[in-house]
mmCIF file with all atom_site columns, C-alpha atoms in Angstrom:
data_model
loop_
_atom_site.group_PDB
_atom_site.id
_atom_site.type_symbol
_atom_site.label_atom_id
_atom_site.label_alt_id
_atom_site.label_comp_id
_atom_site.label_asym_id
_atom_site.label_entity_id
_atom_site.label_seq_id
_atom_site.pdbx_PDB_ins_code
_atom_site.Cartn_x
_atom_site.Cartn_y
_atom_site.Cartn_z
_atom_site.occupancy
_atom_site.B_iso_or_equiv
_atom_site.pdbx_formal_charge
_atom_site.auth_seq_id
_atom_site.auth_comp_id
_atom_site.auth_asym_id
_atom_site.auth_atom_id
_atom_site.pdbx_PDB_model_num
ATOM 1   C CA . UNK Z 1 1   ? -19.317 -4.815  -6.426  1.00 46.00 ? 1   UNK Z CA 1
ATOM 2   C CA . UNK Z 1 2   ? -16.144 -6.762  -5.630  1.00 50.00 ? 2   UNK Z CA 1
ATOM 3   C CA . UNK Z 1 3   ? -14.545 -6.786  -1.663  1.00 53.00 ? 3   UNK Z CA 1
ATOM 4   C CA . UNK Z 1 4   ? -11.263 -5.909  -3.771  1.00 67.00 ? 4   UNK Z CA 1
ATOM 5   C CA . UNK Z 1 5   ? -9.811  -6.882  -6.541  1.00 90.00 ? 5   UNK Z CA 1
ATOM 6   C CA . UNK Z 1 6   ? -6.342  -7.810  -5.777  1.00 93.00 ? 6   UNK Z CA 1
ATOM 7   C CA . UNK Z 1 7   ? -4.482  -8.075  -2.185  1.00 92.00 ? 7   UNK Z CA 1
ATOM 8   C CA . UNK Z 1 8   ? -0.836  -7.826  -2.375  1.00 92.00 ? 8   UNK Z CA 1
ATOM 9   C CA . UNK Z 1 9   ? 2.217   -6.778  -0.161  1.00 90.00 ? 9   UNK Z CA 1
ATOM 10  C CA . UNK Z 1 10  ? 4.408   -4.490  -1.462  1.00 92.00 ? 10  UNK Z CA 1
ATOM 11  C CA . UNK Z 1 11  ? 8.328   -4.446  -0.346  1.00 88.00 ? 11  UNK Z CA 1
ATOM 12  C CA . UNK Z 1 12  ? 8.837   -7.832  0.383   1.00 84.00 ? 12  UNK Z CA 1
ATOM 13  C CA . UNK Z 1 13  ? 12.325  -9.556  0.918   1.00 81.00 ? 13  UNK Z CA 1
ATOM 14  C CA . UNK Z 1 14  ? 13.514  -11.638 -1.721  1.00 78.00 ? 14  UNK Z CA 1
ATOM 15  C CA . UNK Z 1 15  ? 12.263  -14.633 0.003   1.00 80.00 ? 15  UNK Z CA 1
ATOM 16  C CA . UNK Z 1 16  ? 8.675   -12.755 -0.120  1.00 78.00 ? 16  UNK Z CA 1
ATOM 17  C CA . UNK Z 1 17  ? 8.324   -12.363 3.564   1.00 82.00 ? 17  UNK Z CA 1
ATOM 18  C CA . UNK Z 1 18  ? 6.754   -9.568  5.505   1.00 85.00 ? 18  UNK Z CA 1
ATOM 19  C CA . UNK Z 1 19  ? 5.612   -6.290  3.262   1.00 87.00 ? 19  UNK Z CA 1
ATOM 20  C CA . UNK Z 1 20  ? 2.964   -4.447  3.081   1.00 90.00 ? 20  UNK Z CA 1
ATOM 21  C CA . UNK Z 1 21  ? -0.768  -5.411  2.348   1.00 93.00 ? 21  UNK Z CA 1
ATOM 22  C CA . UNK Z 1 22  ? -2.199  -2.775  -0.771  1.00 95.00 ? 22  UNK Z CA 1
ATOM 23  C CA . UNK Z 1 23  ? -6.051  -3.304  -1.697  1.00 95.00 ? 23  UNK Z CA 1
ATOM 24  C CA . UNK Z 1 24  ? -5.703  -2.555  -5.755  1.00 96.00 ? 24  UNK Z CA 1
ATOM 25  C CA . UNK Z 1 25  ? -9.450  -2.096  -7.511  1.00 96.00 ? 25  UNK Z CA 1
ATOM 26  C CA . UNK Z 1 26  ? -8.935  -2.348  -11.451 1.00 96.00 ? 26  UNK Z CA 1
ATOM 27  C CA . UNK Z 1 27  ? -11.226 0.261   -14.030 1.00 95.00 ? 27  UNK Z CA 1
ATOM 28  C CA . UNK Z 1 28  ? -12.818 2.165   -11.189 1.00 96.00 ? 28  UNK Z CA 1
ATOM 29  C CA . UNK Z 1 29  ? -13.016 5.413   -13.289 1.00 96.00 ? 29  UNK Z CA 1
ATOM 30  C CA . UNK Z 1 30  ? -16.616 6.093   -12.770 1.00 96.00 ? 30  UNK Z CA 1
ATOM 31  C CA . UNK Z 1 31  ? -16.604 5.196   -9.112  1.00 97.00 ? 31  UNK Z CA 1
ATOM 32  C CA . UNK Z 1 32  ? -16.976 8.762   -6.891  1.00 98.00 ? 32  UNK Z CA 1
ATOM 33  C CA . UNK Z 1 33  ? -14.096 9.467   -4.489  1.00 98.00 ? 33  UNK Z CA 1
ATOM 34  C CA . UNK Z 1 34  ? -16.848 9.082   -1.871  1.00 97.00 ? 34  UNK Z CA 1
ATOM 35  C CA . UNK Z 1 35  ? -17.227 5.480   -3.344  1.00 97.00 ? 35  UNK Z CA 1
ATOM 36  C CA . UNK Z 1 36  ? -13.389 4.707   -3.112  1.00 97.00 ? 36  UNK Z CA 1
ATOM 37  C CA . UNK Z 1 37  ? -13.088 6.336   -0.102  1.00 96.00 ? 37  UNK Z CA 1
ATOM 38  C CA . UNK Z 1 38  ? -16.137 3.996   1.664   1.00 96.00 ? 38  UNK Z CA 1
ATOM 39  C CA . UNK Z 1 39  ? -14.183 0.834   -0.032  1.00 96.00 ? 39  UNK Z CA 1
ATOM 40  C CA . UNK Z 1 40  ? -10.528 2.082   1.857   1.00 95.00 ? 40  UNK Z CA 1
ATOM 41  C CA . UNK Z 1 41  ? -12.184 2.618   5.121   1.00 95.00 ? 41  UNK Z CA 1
ATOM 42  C CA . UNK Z 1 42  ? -14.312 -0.876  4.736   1.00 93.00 ? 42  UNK Z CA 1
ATOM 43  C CA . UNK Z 1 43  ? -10.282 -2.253  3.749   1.00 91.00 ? 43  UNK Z CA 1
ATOM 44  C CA . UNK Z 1 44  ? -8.500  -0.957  6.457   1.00 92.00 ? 44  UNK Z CA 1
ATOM 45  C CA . UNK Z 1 45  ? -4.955  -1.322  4.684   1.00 93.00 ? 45  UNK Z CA 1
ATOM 46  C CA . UNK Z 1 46  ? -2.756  1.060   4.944   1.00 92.00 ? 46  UNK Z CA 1
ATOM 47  C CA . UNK Z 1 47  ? -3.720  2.538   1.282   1.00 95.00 ? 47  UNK Z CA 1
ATOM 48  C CA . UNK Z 1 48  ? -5.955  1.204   -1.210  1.00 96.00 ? 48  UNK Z CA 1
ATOM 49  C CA . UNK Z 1 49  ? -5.236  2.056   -5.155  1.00 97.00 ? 49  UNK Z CA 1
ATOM 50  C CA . UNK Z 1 50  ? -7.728  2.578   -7.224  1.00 98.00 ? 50  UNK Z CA 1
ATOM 51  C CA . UNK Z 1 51  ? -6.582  2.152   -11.086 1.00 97.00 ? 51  UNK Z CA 1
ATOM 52  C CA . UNK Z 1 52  ? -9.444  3.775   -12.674 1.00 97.00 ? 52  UNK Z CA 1
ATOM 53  C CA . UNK Z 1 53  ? -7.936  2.969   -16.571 1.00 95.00 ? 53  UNK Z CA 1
ATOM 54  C CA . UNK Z 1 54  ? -5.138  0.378   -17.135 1.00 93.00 ? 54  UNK Z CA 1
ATOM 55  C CA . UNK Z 1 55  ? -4.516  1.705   -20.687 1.00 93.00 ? 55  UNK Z CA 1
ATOM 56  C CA . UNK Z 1 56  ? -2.861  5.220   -19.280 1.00 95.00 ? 56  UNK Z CA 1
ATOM 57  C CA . UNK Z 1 57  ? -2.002  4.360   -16.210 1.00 96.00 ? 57  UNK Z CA 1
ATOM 58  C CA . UNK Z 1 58  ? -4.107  6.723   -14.034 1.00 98.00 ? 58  UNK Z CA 1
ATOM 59  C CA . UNK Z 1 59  ? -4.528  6.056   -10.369 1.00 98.00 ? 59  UNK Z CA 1
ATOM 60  C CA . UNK Z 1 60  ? -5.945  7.482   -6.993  1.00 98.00 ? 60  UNK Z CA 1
ATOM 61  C CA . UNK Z 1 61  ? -5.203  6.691   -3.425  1.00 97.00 ? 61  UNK Z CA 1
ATOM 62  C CA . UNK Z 1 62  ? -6.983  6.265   -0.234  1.00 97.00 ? 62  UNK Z CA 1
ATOM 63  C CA . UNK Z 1 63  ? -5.887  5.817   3.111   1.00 93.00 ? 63  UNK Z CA 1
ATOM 64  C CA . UNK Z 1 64  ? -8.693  4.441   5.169   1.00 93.00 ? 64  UNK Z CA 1
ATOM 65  C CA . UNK Z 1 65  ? -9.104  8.137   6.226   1.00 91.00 ? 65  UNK Z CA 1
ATOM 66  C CA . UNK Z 1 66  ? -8.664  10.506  3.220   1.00 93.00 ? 66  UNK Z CA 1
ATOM 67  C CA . UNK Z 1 67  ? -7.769  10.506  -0.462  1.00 95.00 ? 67  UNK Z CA 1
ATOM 68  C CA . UNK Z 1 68  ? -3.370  11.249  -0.852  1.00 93.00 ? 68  UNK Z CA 1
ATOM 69  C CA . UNK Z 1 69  ? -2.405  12.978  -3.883  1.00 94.00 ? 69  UNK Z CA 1
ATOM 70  C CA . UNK Z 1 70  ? 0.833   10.319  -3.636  1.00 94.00 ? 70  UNK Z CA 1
ATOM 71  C CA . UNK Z 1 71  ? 2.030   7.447   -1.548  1.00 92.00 ? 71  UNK Z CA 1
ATOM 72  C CA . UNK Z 1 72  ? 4.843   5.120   -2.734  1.00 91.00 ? 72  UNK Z CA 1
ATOM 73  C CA . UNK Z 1 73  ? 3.759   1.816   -1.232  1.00 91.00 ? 73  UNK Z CA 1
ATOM 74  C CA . UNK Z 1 74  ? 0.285   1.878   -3.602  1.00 96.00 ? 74  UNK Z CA 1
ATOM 75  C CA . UNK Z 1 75  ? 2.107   3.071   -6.724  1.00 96.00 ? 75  UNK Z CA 1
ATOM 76  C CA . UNK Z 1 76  ? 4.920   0.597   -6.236  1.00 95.00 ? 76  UNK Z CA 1
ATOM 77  C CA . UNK Z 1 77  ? 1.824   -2.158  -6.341  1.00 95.00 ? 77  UNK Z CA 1
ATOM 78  C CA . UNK Z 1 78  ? 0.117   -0.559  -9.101  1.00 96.00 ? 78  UNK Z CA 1
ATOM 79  C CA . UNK Z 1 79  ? 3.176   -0.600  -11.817 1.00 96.00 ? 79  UNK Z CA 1
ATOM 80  C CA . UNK Z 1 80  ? 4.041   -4.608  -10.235 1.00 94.00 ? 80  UNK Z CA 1
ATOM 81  C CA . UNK Z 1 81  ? 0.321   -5.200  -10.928 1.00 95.00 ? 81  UNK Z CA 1
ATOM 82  C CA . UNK Z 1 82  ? -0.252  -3.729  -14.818 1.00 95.00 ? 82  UNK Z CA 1
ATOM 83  C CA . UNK Z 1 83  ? 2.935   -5.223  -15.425 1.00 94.00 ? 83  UNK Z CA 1
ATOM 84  C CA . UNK Z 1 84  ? 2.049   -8.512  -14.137 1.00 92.00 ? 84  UNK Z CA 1
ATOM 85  C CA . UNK Z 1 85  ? -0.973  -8.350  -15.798 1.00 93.00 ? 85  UNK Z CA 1
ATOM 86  C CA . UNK Z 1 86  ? 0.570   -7.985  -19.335 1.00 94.00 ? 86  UNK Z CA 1
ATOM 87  C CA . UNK Z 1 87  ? -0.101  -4.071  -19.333 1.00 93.00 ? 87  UNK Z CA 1
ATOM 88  C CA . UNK Z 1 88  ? 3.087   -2.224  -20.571 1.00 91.00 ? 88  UNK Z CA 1
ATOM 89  C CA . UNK Z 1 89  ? 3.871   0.209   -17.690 1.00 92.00 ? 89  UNK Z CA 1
ATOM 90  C CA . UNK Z 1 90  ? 6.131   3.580   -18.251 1.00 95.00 ? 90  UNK Z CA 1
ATOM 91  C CA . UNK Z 1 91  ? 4.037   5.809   -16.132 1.00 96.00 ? 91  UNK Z CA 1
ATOM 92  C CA . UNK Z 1 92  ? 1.512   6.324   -13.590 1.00 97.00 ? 92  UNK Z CA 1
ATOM 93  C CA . UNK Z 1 93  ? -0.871  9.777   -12.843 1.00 97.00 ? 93  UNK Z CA 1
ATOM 94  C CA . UNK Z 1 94  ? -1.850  10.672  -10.016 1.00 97.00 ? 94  UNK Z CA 1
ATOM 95  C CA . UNK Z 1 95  ? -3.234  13.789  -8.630  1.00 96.00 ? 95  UNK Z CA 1
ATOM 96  C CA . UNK Z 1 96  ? 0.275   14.664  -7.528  1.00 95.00 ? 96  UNK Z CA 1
ATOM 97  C CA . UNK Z 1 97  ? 1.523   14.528  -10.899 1.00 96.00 ? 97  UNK Z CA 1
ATOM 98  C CA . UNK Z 1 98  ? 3.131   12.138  -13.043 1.00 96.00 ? 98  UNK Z CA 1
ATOM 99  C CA . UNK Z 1 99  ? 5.008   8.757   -12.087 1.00 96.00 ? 99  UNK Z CA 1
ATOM 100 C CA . UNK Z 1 100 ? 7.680   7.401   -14.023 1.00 95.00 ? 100 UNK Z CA 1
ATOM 101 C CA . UNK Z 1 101 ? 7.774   3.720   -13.716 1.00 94.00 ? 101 UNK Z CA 1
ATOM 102 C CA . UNK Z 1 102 ? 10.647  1.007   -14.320 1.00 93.00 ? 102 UNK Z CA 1
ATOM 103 C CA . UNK Z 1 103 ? 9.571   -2.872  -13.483 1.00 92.00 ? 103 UNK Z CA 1
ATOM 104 C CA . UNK Z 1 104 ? 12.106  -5.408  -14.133 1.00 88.00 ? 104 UNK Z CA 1
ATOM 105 C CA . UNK Z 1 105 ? 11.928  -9.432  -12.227 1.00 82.00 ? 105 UNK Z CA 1
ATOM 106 C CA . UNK Z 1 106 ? 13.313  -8.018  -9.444  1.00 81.00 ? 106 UNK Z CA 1
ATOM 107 C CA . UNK Z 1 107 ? 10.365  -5.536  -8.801  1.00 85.00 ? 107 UNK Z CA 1
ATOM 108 C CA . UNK Z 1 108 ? 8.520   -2.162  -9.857  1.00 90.00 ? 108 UNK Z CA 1
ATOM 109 C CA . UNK Z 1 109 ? 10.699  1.198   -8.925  1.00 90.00 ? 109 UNK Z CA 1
ATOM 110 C CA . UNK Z 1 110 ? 8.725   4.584   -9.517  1.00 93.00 ? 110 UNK Z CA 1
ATOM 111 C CA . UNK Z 1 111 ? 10.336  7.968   -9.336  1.00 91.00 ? 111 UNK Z CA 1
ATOM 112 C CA . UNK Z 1 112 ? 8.108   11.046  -8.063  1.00 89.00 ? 112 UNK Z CA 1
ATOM 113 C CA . UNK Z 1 113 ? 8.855   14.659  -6.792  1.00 88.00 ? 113 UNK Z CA 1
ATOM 114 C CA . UNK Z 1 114 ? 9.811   14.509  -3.364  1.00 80.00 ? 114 UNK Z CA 1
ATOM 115 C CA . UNK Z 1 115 ? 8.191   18.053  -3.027  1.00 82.00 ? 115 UNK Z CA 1
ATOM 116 C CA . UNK Z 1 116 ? 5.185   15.275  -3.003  1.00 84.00 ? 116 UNK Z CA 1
ATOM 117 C CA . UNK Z 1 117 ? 5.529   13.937  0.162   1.00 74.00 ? 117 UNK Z CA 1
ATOM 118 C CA . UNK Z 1 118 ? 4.380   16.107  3.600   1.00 69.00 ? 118 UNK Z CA 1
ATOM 119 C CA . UNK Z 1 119 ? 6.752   15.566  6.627   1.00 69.00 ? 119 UNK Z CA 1
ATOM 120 C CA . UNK Z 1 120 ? 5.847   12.701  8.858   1.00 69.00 ? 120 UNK Z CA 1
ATOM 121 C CA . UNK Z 1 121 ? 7.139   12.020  12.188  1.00 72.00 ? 121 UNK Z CA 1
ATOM 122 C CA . UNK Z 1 122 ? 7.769   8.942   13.221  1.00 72.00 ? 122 UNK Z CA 1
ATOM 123 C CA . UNK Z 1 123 ? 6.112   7.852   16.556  1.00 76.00 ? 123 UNK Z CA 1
ATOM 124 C CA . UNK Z 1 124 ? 7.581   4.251   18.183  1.00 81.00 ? 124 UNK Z CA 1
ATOM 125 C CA . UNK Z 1 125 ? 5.221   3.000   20.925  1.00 83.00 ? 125 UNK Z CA 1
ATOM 126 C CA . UNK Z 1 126 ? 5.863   -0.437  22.959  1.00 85.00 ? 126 UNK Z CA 1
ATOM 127 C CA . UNK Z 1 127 ? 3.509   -3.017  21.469  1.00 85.00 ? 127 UNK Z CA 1
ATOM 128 C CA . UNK Z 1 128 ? 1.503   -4.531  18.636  1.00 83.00 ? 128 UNK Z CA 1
ATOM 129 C CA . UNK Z 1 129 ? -1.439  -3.921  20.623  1.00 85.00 ? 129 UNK Z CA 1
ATOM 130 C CA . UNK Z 1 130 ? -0.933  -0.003  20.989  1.00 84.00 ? 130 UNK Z CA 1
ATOM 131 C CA . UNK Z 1 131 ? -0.577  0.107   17.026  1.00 80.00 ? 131 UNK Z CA 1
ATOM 132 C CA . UNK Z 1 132 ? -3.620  -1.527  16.856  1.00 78.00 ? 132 UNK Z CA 1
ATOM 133 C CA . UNK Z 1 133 ? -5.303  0.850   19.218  1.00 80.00 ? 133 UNK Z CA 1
ATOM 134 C CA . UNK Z 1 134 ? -3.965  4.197   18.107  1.00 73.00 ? 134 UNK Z CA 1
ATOM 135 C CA . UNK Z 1 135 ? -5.847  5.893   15.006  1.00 66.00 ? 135 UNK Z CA 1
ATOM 136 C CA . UNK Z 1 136 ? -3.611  7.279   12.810  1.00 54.00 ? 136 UNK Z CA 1
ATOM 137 C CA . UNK Z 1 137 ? -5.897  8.938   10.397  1.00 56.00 ? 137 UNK Z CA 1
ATOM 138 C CA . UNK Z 1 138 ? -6.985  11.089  12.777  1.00 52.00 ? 138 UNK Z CA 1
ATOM 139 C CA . UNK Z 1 139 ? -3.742  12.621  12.815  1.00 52.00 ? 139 UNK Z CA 1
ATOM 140 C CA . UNK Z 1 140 ? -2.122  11.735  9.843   1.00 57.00 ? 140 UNK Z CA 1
ATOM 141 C CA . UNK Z 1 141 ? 1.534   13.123  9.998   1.00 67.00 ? 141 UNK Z CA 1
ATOM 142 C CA . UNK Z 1 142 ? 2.219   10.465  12.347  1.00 69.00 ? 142 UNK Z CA 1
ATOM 143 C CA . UNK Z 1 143 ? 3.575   7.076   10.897  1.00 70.00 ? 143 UNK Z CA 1
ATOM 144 C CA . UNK Z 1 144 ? 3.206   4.466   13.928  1.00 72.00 ? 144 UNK Z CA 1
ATOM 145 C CA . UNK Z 1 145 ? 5.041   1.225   14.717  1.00 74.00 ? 145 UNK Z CA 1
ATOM 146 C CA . UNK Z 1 146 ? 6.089   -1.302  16.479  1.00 78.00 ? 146 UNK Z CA 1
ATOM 147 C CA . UNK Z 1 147 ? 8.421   -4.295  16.762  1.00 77.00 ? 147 UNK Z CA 1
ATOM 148 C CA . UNK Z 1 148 ? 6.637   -7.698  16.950  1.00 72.00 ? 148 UNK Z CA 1
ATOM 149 C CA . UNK Z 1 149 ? 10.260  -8.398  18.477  1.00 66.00 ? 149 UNK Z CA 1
ATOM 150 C CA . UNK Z 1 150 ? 13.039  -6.253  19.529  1.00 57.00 ? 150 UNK Z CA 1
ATOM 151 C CA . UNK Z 1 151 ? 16.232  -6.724  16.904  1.00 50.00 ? 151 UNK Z CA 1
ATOM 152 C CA . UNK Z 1 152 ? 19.205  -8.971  18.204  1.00 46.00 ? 152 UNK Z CA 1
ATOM 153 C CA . UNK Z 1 153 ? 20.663  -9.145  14.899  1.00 41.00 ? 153 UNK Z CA 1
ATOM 154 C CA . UNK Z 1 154 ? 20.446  -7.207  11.479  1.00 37.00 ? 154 UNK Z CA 1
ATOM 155 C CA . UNK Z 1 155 ? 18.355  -10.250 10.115  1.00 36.00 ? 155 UNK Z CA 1
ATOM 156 C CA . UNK Z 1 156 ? 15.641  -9.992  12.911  1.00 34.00 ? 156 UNK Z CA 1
ATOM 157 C CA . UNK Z 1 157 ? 11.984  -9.417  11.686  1.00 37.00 ? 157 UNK Z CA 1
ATOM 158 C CA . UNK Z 1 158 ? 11.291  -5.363  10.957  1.00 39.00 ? 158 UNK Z CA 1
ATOM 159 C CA . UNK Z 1 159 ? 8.542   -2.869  12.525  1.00 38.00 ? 159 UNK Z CA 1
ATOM 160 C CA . UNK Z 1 160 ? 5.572   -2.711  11.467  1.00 38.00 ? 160 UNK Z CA 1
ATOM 161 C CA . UNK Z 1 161 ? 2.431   0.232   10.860  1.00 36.00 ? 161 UNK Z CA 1
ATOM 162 C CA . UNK Z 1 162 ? -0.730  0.328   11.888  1.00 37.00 ? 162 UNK Z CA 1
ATOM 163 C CA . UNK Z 1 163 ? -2.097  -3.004  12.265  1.00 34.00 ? 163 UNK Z CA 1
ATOM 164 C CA . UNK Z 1 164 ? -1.037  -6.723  11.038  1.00 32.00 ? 164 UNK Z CA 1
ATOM 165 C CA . UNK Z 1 165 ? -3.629  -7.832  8.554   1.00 34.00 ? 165 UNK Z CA 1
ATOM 166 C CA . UNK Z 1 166 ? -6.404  -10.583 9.625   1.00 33.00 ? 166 UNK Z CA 1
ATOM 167 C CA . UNK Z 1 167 ? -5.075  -14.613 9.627   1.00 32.00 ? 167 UNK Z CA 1
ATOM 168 C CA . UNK Z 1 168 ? -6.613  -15.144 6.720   1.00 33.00 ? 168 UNK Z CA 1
ATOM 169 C CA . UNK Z 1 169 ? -5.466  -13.012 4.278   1.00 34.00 ? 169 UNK Z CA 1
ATOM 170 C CA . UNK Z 1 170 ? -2.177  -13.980 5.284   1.00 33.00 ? 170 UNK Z CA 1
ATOM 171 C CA . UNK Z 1 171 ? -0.574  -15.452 2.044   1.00 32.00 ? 171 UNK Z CA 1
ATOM 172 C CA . UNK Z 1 172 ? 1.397   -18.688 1.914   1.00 29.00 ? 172 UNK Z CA 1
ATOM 173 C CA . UNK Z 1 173 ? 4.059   -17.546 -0.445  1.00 30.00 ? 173 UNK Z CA 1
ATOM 174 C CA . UNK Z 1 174 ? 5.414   -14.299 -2.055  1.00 29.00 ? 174 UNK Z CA 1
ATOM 175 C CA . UNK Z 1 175 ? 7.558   -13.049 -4.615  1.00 35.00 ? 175 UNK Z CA 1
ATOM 176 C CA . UNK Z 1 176 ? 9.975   -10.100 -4.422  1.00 37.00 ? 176 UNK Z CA 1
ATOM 177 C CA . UNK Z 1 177 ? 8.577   -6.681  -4.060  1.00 47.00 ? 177 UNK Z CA 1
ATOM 178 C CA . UNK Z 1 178 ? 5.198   -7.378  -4.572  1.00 52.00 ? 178 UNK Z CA 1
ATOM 179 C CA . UNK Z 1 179 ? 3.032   -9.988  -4.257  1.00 50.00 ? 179 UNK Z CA 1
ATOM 180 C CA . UNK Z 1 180 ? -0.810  -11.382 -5.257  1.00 52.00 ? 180 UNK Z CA 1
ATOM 181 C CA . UNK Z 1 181 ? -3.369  -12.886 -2.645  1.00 50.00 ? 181 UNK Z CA 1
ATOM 182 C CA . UNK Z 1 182 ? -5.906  -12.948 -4.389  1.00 42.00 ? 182 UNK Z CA 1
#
């Protein structure tokens, strides 16, 4: 069984800095939720995606902790993907519903019911270290963060959630929106 098979980041600026890192496994329709689940939580991104048939389009996503009906970040990464790799993309399903999908060269946009998403609160603590530290699957209408350094000017670097990934998945290069490490 593959670690993963692709590693990108997902809302990057046009120069392809920063985003954020999406595990995407490719025809993983007879793989259990248990099995996806295991493979998030052995991860530790954010979300993983799971694109259990390329042909239609039909997804699921994990957070290390739990399975989400929808999440943005890993469908934004799924319709870059397909499209990237020569798959015509329209629309996604998830087990929210479905995902209409636009990807041009400037990126992948989806549109979804925001009925879909559960209020989060937002919880700011003081360091990179204390997002590291804090669980936030165990409580998962918090979204935590932290600046790696405090804004002096519009351009500075943004926050950050949960935890940076390891040196060496750390890409070189990026392209807008999304981008392959592997």
């Amino acid at each position: 069984m593959p670690s993963v098979d692709h590693v990108l980041r997902v809302f990057t600026d046009p120069d392809g800095r920063f985003g954020d890192f999406l595990g995407v496994y490719l025809d993983t329709a007879d793989w259990s939720d248990e099995l996806c689940q295991e493979r998030a939580r052995d991860r530790g991104f954010s979300e993983t995606v799971f694109i259990d048939d390329v042909a239609t389009g039909r997804i699921r996503i994990f957070t290390p902790a739990m399975k989400v009906p929808f999440a943005g970040h890993p469908a934004v990464g799924a319709a870059w993907l397909l499209d990237a790799l020569g798959h015509e993309v329209h629309s996604l399903t998830c087990d929210a519903g479905t995902i209409h999908v636009v990807v041009t060269r400037q990126g992948a946009t989806v549109l979804g019911d925001p009925a879909w998403i559960p209020g989060v609160e937002l919880r700011p603590v003081g360091s990179p270290a204390e997002v590291d530290s804090y669980a936030p699957w165990a409580d998962s209408h918090h979204y935590v963060w932290a600046w790696r350094t405090r804004p002096r000017v519009s351009s500075a670097p943004g926050p950050f959630c949960r935890r940076p990934a390891s040196p060496r998945t750390r890409p070189p290069a990026a392209r807008p929106c999304c981008s392959p490490l592997s």
